Short mmCIF file of C-alpha atoms and ligand atoms in Angstrom, two decimals:
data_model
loop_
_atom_site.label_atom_id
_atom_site.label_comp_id
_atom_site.label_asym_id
_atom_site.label_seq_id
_atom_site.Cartn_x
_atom_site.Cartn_y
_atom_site.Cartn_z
CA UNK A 573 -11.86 0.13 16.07
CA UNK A 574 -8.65 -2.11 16.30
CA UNK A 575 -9.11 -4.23 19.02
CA UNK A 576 -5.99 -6.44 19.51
CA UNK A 577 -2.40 -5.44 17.53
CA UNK A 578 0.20 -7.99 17.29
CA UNK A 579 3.68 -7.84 16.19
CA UNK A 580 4.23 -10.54 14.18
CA UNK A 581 7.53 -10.54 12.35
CA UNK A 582 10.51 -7.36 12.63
CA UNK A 583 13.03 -8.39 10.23
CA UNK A 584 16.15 -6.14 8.98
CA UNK A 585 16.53 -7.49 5.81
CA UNK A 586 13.61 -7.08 2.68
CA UNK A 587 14.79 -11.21 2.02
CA UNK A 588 13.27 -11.93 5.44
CA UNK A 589 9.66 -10.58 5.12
CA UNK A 590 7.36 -12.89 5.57
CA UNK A 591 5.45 -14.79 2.93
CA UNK A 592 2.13 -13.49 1.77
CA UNK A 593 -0.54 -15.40 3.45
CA UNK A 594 -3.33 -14.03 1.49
CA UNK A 595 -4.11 -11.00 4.23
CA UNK A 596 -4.30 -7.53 3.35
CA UNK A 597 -1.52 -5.49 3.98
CA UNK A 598 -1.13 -1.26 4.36
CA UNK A 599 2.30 0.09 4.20
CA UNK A 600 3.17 3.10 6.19
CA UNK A 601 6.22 5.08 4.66
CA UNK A 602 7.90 8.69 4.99
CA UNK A 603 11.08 10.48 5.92
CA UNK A 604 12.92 9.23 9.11
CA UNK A 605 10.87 11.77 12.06
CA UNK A 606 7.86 12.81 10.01
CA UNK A 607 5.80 11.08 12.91
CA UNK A 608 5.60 7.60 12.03
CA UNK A 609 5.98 5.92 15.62
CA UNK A 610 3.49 8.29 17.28
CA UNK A 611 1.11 7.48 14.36
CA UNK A 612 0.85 3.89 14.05
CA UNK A 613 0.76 4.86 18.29
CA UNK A 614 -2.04 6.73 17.80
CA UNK A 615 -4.42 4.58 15.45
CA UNK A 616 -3.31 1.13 17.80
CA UNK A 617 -4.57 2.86 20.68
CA UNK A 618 -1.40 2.55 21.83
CA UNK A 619 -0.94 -1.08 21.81
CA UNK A 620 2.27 -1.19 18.73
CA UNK A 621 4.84 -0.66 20.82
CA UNK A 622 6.09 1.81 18.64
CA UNK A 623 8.73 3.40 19.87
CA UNK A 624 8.61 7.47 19.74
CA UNK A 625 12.11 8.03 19.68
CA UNK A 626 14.09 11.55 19.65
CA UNK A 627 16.34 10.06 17.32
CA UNK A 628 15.68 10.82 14.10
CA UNK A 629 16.10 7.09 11.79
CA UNK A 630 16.10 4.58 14.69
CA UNK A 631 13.43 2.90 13.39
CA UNK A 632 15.08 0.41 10.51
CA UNK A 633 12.96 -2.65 10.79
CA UNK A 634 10.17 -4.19 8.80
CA UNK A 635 7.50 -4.12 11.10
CA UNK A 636 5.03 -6.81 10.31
CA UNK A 637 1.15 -5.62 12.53
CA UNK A 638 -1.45 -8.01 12.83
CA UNK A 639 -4.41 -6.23 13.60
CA UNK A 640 -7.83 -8.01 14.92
CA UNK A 641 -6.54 -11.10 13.12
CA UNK A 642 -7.26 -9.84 9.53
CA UNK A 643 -5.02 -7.35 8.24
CA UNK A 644 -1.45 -5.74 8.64
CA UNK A 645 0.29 -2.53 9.15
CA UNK A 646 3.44 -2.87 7.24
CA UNK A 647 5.75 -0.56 8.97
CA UNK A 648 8.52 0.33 6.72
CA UNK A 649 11.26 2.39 8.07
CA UNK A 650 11.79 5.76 7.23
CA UNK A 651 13.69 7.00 4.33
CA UNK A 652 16.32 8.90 5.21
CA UNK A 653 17.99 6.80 8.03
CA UNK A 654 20.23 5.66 5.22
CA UNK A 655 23.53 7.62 4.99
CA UNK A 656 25.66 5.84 2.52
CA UNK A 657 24.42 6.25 -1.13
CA UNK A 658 24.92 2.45 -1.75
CA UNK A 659 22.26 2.11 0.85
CA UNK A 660 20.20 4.38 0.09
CA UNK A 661 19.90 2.58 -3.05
CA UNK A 662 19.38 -0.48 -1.95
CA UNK A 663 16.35 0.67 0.20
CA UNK A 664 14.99 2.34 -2.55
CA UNK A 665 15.36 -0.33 -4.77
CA UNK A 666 13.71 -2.55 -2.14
CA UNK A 667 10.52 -0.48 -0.96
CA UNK A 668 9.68 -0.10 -4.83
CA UNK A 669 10.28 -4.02 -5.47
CA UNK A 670 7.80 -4.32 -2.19
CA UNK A 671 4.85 -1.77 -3.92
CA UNK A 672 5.07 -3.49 -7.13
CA UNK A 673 4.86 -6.89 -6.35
CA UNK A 674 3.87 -7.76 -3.46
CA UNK A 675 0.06 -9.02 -3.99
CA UNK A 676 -1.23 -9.05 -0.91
CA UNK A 677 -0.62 -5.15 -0.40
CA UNK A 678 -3.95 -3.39 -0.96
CA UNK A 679 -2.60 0.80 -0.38
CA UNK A 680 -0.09 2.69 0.78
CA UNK A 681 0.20 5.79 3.73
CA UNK A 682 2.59 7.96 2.48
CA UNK A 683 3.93 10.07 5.56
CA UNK A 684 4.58 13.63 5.28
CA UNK A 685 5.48 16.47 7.56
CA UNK A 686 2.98 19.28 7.20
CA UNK A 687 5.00 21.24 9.89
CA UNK A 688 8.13 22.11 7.52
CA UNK A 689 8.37 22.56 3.75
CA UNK A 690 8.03 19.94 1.42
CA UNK A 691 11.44 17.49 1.09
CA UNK A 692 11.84 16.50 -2.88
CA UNK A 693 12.16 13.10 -1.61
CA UNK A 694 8.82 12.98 0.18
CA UNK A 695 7.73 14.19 -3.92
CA UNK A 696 9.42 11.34 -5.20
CA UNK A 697 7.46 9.44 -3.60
CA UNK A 698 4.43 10.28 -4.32
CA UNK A 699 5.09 10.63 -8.37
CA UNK A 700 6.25 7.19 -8.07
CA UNK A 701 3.13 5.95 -6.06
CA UNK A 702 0.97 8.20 -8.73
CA UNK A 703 2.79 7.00 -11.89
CA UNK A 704 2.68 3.07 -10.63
CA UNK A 705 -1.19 3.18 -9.79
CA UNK A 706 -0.55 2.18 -6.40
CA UNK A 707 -3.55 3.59 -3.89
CA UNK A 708 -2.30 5.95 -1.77
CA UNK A 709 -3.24 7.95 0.37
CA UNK A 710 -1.04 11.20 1.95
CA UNK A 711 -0.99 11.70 5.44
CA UNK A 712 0.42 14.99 6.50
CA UNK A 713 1.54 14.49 10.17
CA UNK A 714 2.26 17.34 12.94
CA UNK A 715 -0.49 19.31 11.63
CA UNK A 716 -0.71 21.23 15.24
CA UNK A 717 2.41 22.34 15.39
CA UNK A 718 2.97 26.18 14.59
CA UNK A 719 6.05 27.56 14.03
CA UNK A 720 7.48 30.95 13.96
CA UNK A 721 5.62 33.61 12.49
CA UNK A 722 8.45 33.93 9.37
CA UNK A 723 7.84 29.87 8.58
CA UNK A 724 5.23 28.94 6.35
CA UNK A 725 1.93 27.46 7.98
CA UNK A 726 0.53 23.94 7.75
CA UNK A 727 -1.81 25.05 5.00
CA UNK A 728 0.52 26.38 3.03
CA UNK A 729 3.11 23.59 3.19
CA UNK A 730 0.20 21.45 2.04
CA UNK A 731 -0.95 23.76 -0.90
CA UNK A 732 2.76 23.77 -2.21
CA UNK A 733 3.01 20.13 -2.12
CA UNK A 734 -0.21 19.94 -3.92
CA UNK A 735 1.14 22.78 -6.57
CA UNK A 736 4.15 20.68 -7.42
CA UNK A 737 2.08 17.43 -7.81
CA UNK A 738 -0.14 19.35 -9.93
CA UNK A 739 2.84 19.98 -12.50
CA UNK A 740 2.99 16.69 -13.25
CA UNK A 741 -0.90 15.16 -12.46
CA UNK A 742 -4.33 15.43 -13.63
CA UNK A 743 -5.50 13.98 -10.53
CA UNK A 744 -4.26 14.30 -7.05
CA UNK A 745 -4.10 11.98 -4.34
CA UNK A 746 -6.40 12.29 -1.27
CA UNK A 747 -4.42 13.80 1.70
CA UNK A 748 -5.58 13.49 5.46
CA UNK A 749 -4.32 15.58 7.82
CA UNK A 750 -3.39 14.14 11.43
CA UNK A 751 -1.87 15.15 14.43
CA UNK A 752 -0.95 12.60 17.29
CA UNK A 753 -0.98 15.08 19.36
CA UNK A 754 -4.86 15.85 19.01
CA UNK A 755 -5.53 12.47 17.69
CA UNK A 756 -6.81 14.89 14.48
CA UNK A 757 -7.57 12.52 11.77
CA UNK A 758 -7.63 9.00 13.10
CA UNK A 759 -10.86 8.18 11.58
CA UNK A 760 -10.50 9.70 8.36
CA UNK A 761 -7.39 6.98 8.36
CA UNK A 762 -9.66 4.03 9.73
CA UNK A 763 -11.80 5.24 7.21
CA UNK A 764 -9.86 4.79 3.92
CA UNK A 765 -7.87 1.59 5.54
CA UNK A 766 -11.05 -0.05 5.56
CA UNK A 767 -12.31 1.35 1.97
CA UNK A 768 -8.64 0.07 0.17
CA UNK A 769 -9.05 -3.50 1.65
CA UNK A 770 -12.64 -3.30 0.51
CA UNK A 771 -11.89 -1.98 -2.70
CA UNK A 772 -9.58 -5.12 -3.12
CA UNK A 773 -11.54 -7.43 -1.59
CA UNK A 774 -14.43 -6.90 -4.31
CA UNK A 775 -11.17 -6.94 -7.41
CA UNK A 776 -10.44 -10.22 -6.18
CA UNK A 777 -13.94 -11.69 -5.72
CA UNK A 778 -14.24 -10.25 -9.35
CA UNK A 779 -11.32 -11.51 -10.46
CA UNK A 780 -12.14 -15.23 -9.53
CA UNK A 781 -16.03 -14.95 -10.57
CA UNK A 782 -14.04 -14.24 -14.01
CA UNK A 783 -11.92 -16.97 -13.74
CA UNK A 784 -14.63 -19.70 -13.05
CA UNK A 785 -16.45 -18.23 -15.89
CA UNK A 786 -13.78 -18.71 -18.77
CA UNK A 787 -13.27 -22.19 -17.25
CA UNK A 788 -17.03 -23.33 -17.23
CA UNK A 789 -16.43 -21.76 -21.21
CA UNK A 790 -13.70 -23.56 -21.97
CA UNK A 791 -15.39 -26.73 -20.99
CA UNK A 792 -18.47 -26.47 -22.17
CA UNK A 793 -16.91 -25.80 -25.64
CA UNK A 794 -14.27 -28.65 -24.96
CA UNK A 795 -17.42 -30.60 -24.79
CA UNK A 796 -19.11 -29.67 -27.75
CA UNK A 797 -16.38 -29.79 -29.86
CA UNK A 798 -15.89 -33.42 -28.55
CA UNK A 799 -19.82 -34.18 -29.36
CA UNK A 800 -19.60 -33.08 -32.69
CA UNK A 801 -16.54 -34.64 -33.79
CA UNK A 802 -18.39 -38.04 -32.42
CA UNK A 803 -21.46 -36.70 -34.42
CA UNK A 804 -19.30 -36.20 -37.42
CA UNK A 805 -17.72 -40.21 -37.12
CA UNK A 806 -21.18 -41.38 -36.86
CA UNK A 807 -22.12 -39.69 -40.38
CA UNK A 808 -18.71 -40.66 -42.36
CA UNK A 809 -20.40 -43.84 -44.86
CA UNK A 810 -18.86 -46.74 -44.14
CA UNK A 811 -16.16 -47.66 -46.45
CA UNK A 812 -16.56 -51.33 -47.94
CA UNK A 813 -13.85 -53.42 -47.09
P1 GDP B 905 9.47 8.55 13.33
O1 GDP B 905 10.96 8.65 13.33
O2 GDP B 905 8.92 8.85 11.99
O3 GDP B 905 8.95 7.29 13.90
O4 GDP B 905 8.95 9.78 14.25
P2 GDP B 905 8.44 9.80 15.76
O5 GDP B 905 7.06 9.32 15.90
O6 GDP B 905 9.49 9.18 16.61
O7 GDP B 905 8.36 11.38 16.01
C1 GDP B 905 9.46 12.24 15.81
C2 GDP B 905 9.30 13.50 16.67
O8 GDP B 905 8.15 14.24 16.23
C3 GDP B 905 9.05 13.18 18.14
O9 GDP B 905 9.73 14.15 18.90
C4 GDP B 905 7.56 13.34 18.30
O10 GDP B 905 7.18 13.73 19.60
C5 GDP B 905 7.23 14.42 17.30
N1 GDP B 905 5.86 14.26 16.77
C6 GDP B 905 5.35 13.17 16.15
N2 GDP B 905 4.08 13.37 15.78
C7 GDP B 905 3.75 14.62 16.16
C8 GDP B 905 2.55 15.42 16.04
O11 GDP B 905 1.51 15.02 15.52
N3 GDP B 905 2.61 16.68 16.56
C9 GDP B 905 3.73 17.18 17.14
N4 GDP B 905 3.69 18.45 17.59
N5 GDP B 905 4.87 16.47 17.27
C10 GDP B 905 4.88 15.20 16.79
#
């Protein structure tokens, strides 16, 4: 359960994110109006302040979430609500910068809409994501809605997604589907949120045990080598002067 959600930083501009303070972070990307708002709504219990807005691309901020004091929801805003190429760019450009280095991020939610066919941006997306190792995990939103009976259903929007990935992929990501509507998949969210950060968690812990190690190593040999170079002086004869 997340029990209190703070907003602690909105900035415009990728140079004004905050600095990493060592908390895990999840990053919540997809097209402008896949969902997003009423998402992050619907796993804070309401509490983001979100807006759901019938805009499509109002959202252009770098949400910063601080949720029960331990982690964030990084809410990145939606591709698409770029219209000049030179912009577009530049998001790009910066959202990738953002997955590959920033250390404290432990996984990603990529957004997608499972109510209308797949967009080949939402499949760059997830190549990229796939071919950089980051863990991911897709979220197909609006999976209540039904459209017409000539537009293809949730499940097969999904399947075709997966068919395309498959081109390219041994392995496909995990997908969860959600609805905000029905509060479908909320859990199954929760769920993997809390398995990425552990997942990291333990790679760090490792990480330093490791580190200590090849230090207590390095000095213990620093040490010997020291003890048996005095060793050594001690059995050189004397020279007569
Ligand atoms: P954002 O631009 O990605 O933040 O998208 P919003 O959360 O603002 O949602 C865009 C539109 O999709 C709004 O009209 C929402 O009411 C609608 N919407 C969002 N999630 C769902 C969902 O799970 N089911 C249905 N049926 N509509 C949704």
């Amino acid at each position: 359960k997340l029990q209190k959600v703070k907003l602690t930083s909105s900035v415009e501009n990728e140079r004004d994110c905050p600095s990493e303070n060592g908390l895990p972070e999840i990053a919540l990307i997809g097209r402008s109006n896949v969902g997003k708002s009423s998402l992050l709504n619907m796993l804070t219990g309401g509490t983001s302040n979100a807006l759901v807005s019938a805009n499509p691309g109002t959202t252009r901020s770098i949400n910063h979430y601080l949720i029960d004091a331990k982690w964030y929801i990084v809410d990145l805003p939606g591709y698409g609500y770029a219209k000049a190429t030179e912009e577009i760019l530049s998001w790009d450009t910066f959202v990738k910068n953002y997955f590959k280095t920033r250390q404290t991020l432990c996984g990603v939610l990529l957004l997608i809409d499972a109510s209308i066919e797949t967009q080949d941006k939402d499949l760059d997306y997830a190549n990229y994501l796939i071919g950089n190792d980051i863990p991911f995990t897709i979220v197909f939103t609006k999976c209540d809605r039904k459209k017409g009976p000539n537009t293809p259903t949730v499940e097969e929007n999904i399947e075709a997604l997966e068919n395309r990935l498959e081109e390219t992929w041994h392995r496909l990501p995990s997908v969860i589907k959600t609805s905000s509507v029905s509060k479908e998949g909320r859990g199954d969210i929760l769920k993997f949120i809390s398995s990425i950060i552990l997942f990291r968690r333990r790679a760090n812990a490792e990480k330093k045990e490791n580190k200590r190690r090849l230090k207590a190593r390095n000095l213990k040999e620093k040490k010997y080598k020291e003890k048996a170079a005095k060793t050594k002086m001690r059995q050189r004869p004397l020279r007569k002067t």
